[in-house]
Short mmCIF file of C-alpha atoms and ligand atoms in Angstrom, two decimals:
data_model
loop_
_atom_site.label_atom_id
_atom_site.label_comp_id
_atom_site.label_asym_id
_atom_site.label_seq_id
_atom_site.Cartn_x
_atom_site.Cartn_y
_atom_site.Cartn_z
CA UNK H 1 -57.54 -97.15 -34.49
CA UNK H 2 -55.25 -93.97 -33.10
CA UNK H 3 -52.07 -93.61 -35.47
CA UNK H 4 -48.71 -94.16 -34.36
CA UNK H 5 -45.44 -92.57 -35.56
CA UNK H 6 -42.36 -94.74 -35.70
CA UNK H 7 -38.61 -93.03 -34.22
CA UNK H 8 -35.83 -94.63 -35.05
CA UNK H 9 -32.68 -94.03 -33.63
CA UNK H 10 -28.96 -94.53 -35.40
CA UNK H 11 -26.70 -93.53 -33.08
CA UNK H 12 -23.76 -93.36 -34.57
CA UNK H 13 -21.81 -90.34 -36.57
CA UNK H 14 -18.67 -89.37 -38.61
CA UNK H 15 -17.08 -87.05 -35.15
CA UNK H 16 -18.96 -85.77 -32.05
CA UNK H 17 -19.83 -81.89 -33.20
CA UNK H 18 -18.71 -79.77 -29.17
CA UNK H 19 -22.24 -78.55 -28.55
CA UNK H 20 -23.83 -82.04 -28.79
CA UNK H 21 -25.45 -84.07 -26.11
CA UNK H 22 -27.41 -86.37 -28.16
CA UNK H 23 -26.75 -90.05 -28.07
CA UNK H 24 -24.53 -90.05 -30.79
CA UNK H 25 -21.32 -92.10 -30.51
CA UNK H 26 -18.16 -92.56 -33.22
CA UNK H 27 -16.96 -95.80 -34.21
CA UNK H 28 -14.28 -97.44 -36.30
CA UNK H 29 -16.13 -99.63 -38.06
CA UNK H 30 -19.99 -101.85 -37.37
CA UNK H 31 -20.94 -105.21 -38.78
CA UNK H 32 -24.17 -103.17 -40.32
CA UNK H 33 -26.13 -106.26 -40.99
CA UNK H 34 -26.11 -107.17 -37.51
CA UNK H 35 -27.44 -103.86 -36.69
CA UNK H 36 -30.05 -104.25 -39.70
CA UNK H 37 -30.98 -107.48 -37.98
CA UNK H 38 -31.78 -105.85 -34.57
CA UNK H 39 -33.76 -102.90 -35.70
CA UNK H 40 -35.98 -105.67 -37.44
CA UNK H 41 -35.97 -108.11 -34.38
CA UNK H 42 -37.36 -104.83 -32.17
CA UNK H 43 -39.74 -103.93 -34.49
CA UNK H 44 -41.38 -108.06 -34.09
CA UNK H 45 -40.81 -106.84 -30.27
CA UNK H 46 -43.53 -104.42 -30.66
CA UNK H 47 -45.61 -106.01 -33.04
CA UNK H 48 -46.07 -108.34 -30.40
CA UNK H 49 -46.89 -106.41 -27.45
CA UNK H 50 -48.83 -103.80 -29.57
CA UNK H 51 -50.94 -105.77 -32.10
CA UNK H 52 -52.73 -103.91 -35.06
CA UNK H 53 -51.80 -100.43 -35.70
CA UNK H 54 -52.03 -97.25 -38.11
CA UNK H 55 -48.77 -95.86 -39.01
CA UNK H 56 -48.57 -92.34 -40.33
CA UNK H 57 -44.69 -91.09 -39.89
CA UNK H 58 -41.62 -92.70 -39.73
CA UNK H 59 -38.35 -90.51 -38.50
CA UNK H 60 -35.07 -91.83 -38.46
CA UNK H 61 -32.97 -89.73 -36.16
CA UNK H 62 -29.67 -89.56 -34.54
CA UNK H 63 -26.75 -89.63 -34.61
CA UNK H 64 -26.46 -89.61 -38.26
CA UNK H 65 -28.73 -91.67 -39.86
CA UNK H 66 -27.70 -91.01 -43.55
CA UNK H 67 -24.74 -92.62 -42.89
CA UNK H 68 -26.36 -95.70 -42.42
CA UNK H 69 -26.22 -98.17 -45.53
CA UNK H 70 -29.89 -97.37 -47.51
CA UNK H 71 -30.68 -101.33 -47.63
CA UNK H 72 -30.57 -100.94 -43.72
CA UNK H 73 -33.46 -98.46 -44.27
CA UNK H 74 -34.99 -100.05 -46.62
CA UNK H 75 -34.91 -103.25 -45.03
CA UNK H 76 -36.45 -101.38 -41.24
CA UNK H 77 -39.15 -99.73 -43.54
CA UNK H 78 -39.96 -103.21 -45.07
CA UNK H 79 -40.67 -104.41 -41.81
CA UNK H 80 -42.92 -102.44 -40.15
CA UNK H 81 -44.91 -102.48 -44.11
CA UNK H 82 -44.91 -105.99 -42.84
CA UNK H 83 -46.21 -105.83 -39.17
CA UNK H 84 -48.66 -102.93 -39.19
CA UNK H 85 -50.56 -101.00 -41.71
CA UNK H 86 -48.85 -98.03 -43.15
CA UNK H 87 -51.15 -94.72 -44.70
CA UNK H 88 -51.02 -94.03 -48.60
CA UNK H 89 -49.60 -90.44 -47.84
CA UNK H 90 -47.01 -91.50 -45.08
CA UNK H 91 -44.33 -89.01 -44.12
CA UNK H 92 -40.42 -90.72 -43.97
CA UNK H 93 -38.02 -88.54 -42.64
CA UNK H 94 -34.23 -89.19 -42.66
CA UNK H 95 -31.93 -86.45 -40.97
CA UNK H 96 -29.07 -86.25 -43.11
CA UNK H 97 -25.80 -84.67 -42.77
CA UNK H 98 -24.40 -82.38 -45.99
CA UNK H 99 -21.02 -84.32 -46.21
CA UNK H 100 -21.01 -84.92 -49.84
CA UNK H 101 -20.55 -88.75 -49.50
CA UNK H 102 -23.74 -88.87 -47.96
CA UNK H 103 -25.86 -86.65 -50.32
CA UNK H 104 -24.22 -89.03 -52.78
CA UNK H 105 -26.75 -91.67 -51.81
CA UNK H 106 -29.88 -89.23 -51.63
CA UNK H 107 -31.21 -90.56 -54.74
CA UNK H 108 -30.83 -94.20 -52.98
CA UNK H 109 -32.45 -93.38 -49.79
CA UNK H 110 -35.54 -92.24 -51.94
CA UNK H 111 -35.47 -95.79 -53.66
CA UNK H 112 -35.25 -97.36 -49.96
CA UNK H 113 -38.67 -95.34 -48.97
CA UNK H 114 -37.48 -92.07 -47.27
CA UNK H 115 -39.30 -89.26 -49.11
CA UNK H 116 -38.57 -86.29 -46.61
CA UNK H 117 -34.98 -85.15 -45.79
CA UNK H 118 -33.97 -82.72 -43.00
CA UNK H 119 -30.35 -81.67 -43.40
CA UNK H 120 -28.02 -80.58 -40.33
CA UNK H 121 -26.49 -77.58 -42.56
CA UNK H 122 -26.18 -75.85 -39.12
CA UNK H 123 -24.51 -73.00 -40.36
CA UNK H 124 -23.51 -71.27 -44.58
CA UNK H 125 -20.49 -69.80 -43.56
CA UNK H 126 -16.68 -71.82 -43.12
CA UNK H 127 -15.92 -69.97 -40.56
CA UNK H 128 -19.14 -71.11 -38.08
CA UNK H 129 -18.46 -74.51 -39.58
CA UNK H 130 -15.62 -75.05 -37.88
CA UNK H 131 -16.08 -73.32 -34.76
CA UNK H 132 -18.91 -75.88 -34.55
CA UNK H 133 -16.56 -78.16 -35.08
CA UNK H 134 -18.52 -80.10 -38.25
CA UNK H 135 -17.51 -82.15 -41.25
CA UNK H 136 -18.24 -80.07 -43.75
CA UNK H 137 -18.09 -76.81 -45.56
CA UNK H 138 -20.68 -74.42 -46.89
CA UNK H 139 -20.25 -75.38 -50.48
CA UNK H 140 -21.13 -78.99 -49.71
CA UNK H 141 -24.29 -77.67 -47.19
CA UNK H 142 -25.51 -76.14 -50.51
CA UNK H 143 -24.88 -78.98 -52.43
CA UNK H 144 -26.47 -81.20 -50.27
CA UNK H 145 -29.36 -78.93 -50.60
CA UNK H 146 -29.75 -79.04 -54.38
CA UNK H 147 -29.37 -82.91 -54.40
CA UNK H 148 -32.12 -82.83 -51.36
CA UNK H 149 -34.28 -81.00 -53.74
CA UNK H 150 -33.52 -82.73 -57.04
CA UNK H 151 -34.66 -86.27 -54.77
CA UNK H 152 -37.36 -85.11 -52.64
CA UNK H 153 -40.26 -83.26 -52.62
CA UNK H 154 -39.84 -82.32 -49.07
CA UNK H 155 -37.06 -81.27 -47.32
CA UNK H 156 -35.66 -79.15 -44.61
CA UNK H 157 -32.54 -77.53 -43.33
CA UNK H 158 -31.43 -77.01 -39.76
CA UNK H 159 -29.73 -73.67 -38.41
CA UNK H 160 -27.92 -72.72 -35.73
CA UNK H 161 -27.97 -68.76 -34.53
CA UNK H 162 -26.81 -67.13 -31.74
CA UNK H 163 -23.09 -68.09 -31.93
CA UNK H 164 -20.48 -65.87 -29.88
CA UNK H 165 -19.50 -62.67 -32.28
CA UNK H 166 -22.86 -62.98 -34.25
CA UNK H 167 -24.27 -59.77 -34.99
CA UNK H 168 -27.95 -58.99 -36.58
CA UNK H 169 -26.43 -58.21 -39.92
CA UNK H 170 -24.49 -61.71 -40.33
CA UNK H 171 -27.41 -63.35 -38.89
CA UNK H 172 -29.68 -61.82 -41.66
CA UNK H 173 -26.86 -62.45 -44.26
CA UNK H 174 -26.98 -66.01 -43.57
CA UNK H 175 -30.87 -66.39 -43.05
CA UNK H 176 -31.48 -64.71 -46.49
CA UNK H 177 -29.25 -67.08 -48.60
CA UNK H 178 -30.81 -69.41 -46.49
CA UNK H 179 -34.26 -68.81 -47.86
CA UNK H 180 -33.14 -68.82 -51.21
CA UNK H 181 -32.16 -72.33 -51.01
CA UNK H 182 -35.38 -73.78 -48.55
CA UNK H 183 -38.09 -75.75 -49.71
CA UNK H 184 -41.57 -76.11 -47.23
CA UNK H 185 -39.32 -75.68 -43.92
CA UNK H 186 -36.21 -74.74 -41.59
CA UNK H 187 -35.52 -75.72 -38.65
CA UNK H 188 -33.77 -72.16 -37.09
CA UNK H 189 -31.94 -73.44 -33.28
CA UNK H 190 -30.45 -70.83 -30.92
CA UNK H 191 -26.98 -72.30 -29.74
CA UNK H 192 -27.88 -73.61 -26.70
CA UNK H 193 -24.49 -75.24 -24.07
CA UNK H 194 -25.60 -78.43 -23.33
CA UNK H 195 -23.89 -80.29 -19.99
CA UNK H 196 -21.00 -82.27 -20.92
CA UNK H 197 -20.48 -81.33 -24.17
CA UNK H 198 -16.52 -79.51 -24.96
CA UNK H 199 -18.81 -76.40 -25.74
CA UNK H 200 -19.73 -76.64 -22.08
CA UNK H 201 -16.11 -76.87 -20.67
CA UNK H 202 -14.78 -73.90 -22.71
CA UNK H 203 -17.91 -72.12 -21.75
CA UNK H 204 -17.45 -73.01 -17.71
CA UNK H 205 -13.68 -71.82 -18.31
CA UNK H 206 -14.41 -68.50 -19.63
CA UNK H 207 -13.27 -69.75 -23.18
CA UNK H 208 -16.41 -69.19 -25.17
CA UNK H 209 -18.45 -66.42 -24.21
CA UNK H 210 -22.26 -66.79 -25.12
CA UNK H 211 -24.11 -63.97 -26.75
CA UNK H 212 -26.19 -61.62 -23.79
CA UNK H 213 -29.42 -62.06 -23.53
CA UNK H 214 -30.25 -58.74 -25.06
CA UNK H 215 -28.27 -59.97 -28.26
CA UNK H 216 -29.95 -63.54 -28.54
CA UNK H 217 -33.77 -61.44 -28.03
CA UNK H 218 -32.59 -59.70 -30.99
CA UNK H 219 -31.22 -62.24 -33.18
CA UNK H 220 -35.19 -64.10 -31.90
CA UNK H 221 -37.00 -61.50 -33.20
CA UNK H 222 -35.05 -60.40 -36.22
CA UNK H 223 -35.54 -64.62 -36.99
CA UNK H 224 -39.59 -63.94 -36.09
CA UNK H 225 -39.94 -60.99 -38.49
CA UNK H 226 -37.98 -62.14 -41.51
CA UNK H 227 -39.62 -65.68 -41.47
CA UNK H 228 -42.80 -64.36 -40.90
CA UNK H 229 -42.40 -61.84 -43.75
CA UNK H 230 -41.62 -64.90 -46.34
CA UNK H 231 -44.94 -66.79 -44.74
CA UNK H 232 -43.47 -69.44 -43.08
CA UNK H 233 -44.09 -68.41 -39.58
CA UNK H 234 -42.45 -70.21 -36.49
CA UNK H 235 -45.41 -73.28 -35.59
CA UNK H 236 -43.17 -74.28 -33.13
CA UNK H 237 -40.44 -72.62 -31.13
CA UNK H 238 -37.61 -73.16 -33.49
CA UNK H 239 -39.20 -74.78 -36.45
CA UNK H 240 -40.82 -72.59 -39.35
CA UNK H 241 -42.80 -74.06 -42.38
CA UNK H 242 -45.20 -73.02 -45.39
CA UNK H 243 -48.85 -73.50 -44.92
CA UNK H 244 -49.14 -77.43 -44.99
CA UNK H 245 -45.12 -78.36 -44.41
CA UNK H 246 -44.95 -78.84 -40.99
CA UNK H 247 -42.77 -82.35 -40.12
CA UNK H 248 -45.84 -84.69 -39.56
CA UNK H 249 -43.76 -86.60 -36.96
CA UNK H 250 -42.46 -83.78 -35.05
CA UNK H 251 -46.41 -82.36 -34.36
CA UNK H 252 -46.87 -86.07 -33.11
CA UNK H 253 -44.68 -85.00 -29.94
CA UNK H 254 -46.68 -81.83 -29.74
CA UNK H 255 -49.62 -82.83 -29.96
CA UNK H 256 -48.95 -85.79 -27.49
CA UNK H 257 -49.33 -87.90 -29.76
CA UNK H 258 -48.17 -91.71 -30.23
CA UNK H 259 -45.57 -92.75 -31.17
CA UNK H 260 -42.97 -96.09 -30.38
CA UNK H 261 -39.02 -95.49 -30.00
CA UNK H 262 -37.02 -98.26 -31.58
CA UNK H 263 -32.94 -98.31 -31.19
CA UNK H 264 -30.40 -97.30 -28.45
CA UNK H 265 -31.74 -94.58 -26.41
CA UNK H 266 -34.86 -94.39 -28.53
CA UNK H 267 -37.99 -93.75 -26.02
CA UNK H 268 -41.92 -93.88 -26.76
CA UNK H 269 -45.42 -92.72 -25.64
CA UNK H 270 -47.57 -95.23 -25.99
CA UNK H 271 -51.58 -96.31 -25.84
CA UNK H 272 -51.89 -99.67 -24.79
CA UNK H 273 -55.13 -101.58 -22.92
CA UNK H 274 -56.55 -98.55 -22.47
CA UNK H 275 -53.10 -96.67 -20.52
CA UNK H 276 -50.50 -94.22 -21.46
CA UNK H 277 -47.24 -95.93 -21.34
CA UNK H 278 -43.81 -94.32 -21.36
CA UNK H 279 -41.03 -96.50 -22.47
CA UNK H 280 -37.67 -96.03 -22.48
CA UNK H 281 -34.41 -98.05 -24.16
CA UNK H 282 -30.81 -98.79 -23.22
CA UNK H 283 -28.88 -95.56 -24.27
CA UNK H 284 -25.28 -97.09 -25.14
CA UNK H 285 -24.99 -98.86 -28.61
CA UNK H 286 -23.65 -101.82 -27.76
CA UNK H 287 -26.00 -102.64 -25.03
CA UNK H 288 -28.83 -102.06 -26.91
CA UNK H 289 -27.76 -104.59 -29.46
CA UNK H 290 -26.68 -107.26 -27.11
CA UNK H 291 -29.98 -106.73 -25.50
CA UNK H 292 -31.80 -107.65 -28.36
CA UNK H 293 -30.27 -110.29 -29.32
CA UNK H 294 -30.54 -111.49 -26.08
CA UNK H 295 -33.89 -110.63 -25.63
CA UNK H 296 -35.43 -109.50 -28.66
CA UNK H 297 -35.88 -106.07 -27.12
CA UNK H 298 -33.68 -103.17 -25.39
CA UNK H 299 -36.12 -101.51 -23.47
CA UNK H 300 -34.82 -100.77 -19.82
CA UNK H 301 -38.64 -98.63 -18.98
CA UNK H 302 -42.11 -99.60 -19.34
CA UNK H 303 -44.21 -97.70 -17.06
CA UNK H 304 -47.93 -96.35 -17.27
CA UNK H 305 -48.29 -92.35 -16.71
CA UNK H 306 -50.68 -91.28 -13.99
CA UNK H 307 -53.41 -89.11 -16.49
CA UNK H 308 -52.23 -85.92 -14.18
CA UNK H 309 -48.04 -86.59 -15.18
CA UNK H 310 -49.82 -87.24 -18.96
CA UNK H 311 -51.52 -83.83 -18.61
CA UNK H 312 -48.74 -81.86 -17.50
CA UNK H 313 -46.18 -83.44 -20.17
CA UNK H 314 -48.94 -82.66 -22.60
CA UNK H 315 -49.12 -79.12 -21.83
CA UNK H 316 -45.20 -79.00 -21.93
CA UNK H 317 -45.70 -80.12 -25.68
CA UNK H 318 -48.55 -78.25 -26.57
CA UNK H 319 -47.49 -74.75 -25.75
CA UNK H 320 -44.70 -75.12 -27.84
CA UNK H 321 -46.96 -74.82 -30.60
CA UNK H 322 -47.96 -71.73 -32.14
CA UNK H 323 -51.24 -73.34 -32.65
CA UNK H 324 -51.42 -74.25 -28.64
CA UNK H 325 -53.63 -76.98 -27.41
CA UNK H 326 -56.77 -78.12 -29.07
CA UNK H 327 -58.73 -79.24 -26.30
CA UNK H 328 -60.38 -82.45 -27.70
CA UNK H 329 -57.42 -84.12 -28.46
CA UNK H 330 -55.75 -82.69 -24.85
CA UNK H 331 -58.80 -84.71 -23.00
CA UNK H 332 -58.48 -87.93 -25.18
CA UNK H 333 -54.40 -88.12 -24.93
CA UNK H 334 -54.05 -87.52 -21.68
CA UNK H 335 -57.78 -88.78 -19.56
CA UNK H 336 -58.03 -85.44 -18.35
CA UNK H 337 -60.06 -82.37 -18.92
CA UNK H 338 -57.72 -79.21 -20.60
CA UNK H 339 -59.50 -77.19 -17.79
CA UNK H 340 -59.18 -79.43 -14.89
CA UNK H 341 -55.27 -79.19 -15.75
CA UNK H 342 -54.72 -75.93 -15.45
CA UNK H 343 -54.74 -73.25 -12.53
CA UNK H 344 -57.22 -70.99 -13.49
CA UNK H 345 -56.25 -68.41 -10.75
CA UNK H 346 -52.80 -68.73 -12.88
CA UNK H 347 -54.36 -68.28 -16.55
CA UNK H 348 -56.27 -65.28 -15.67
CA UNK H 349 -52.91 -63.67 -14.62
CA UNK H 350 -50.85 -64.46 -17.74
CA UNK H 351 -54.17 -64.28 -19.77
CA UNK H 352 -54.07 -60.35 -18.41
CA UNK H 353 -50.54 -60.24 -18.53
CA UNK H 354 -50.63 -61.47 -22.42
CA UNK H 355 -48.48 -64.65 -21.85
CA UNK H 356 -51.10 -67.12 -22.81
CA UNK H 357 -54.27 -66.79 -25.00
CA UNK H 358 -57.68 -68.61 -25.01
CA UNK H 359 -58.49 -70.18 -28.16
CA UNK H 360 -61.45 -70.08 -29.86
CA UNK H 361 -62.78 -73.84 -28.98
CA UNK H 362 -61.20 -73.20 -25.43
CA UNK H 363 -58.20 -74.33 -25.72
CA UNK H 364 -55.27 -72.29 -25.30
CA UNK H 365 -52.04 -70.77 -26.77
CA UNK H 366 -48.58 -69.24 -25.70
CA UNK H 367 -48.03 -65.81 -27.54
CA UNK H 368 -45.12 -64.99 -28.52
CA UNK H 369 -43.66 -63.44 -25.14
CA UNK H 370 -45.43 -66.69 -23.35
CA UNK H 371 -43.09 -68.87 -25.51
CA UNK H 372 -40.16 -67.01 -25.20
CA UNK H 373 -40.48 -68.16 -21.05
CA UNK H 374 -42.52 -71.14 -21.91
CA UNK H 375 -40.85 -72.97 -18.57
CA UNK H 376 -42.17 -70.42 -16.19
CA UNK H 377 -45.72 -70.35 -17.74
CA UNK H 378 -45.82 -73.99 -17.84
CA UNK H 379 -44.66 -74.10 -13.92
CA UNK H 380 -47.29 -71.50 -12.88
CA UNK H 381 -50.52 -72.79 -15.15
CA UNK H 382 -50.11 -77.18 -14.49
CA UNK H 383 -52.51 -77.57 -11.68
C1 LIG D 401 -30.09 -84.83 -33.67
S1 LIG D 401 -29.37 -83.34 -34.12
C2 LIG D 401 -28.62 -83.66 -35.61
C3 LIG D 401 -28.73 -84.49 -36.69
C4 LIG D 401 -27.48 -84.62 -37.55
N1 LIG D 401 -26.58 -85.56 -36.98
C5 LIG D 401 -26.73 -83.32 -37.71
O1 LIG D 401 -25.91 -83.00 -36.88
O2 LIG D 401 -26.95 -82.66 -38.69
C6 LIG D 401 -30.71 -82.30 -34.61
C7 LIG D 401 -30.41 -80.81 -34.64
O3 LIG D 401 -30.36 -80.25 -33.35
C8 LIG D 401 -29.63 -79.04 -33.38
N2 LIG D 401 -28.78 -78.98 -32.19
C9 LIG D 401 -28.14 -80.00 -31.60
N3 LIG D 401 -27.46 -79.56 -30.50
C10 LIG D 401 -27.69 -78.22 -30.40
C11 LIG D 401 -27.27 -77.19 -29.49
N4 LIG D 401 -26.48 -77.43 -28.46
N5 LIG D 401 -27.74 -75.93 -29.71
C12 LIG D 401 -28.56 -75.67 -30.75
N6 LIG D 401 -28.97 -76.58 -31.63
C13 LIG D 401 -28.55 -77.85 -31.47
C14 LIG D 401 -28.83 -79.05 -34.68
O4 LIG D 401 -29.31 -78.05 -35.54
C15 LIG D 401 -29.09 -80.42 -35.23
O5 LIG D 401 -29.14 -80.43 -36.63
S1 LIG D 402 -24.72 -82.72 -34.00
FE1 LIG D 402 -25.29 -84.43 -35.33
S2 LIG D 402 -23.31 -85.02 -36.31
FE2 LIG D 402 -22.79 -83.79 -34.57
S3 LIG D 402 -22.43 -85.28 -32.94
FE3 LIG D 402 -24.58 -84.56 -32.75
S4 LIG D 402 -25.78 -86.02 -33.85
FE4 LIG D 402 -23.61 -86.31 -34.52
#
């Protein structure tokens, strides 16, 4: 039986941060048990239309999902224990923000099942903090860090570099303290403007002025060396780990893996009579919910992918990784062969050009230079 990974989506948070286009949405107050109720309702949604499965990873995502209440996870966790068959050595991730209210309730969210944290420090100094317009301060990032590692034996931290005025030395300032406080993994994101986010306005007014390309190459590669010199190596574009503490849920996507989307927004990839099936639910809060109590669902998309979309979607995913594609699995996700995807005229080129490498079992990788224009290699290699 192929293993599925579990998302779960809480879409709600404290304020919306300017450079965010998640589905994340503020709210006064929720009737919590309600929402508890729904989650649990979708989950006997699946169970029905998915029968017996292997669960590996569970990731609750958002939003903010350490501000829900810790029953609510605990309760969610309970029941998919209760409709499918969860592994001994299953990864539960919670992204947590490093307000101190919510690291107040680590040690309860470990109780409730979660036994991986990633925390959205985003930046260590007060001054980034605000300009990113977040809830808390660097003193309560670090101890929201301690508490992660007092509760957990895996956690990670989230980053983001490449904000206007940043120059190599702050950046290395703030990645060095940063690796004093890690555990297995960081998550290290280039500020990217997102459309219709306030970051986006200011930027399309001339109010915030982006790092040059030259500067954000050299913040990259100052990020490649250092974390590379400490042994935890970028596996993916912006997410570094230790030999063995890569986010189990996270090389699901890559891998093109399975994996079912529950709550607003949430979307899947899924194996079912023998298809690929992409599924997709209602993005607002409020719908969601009234859809499933309605219904006992809020999916809005349940189509099959033609093996040639599945292919090129995989290869998206796959080149991400520093690892690159394992054949194989490429020809069992997807129904088609790794070569029969790609344009071999194409591969010689950026073979010869060093974009793309050949892996030892055939498969293929990006190097480094491929990933850092991963679009345009993707675009010229998908058959
Ligand atoms: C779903 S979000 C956040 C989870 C949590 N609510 C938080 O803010 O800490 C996951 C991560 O994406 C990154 N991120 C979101 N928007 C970004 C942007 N525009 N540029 C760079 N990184 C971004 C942040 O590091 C964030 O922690
Ligand atoms: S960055 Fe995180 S806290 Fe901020 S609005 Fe987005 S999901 Fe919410």
């Amino acid at each position: 039986m192929k293993p599925i990974g579990v998302y779960v989506h809480w879409p709600f948070c404290r304020s919306k941060c300017p450079y965010c286009d998640f589905n994340s949405h503020v709210r006064a107050t929720i009737d919590e048990a309600r929402w508890r109720a729904a989650y649990r309702r979708e989950i006997d949604h699946w169970k029905a239309r998915l029968g017996e499965r292997v669960v590996t990873s569970i990731f609750f995502g958002g939003g903010t999902p350490s501000l829900m209440d810790p029953r609510s996870a605990a309760a969610i966790l309970e029941r998919i224990a209760e409709v499918w068959r969860v592994t001994d050595d299953i990864e539960i991730t919670l992204e947590a923000n490093p307000n101190s209210a919510e690291a107040d309730r680590f040690r309860d969210f470990r109780t409730a099942g979660i036994n991986r944290v990633s925390i959205g420090v985003q930046a260590l100094d007060d001054s980034a903090l605000r300009f990113l317009g977040r809830a808390h301060n660097a003193d309560e990032a670090r101890g929201a860090i301690a508490a992660a590692a007092k509760y957990f034996e895996r956690f990670s931290f989230d980053l983001i570099y490449a904000l206007p005025g940043q120059d190599r030395a702050a950046w290395r300032r703030e990645l060095d303290e940063a690796l004093s406080l890690a555990g297995e993994h960081l998550s290290l994101y280039q500020l990217t403007i997102e459309d219709g986010t306030r970051f986006a306005q200011l930027h399309a007014r001339g109010e915030l002025v982006m790092p040059d390309d030259e500067t954000s190459a050299a913040l990259f590669d100052l990020t490649q060396e250092r974390m590379a010199r400490v042994a935890m190596p970028a596996y993916e574009i912006s997410n570094h780990a230790h030999a063995g503490g890569a986010c189990r849920h996270n090389l699901l996507y890559w891998r093109y893996g399975s994996y079912l989307g529950i709550g607003p927004g949430a979307h899947g990839r899924l194996d079912r009579d023998g298809r690929r099936w992409s599924t997709r639910n209602a993005r607002a809060p409020e719908t969601w919910l009234a859809a499933v109590e309605r219904d006992g669902h809020g999916s809005i998309e349940e189509t099959p992918i033609a093996p040639r979309d599945a292919a090129r979607e995989a290869l998206l995913m796959g080149l991400r990784l520093d690892a690159g594609i394992d054949p194989a699995s490429f020809g069992e996700a997807t129904g088609v062969a790794l070569e029969d995807a790609l344009d071999q005229t194409a591969i010689g080129r950026l073979v010869a050009d060093g974009f793309v490498q050949r892996r030892a079992d055939g498969g293929i990788s990006a190097t480094a230079s491929g990933r850092r224009v991963l679009n345009a290699v993707i675009a010229a290699i998908a058959a």
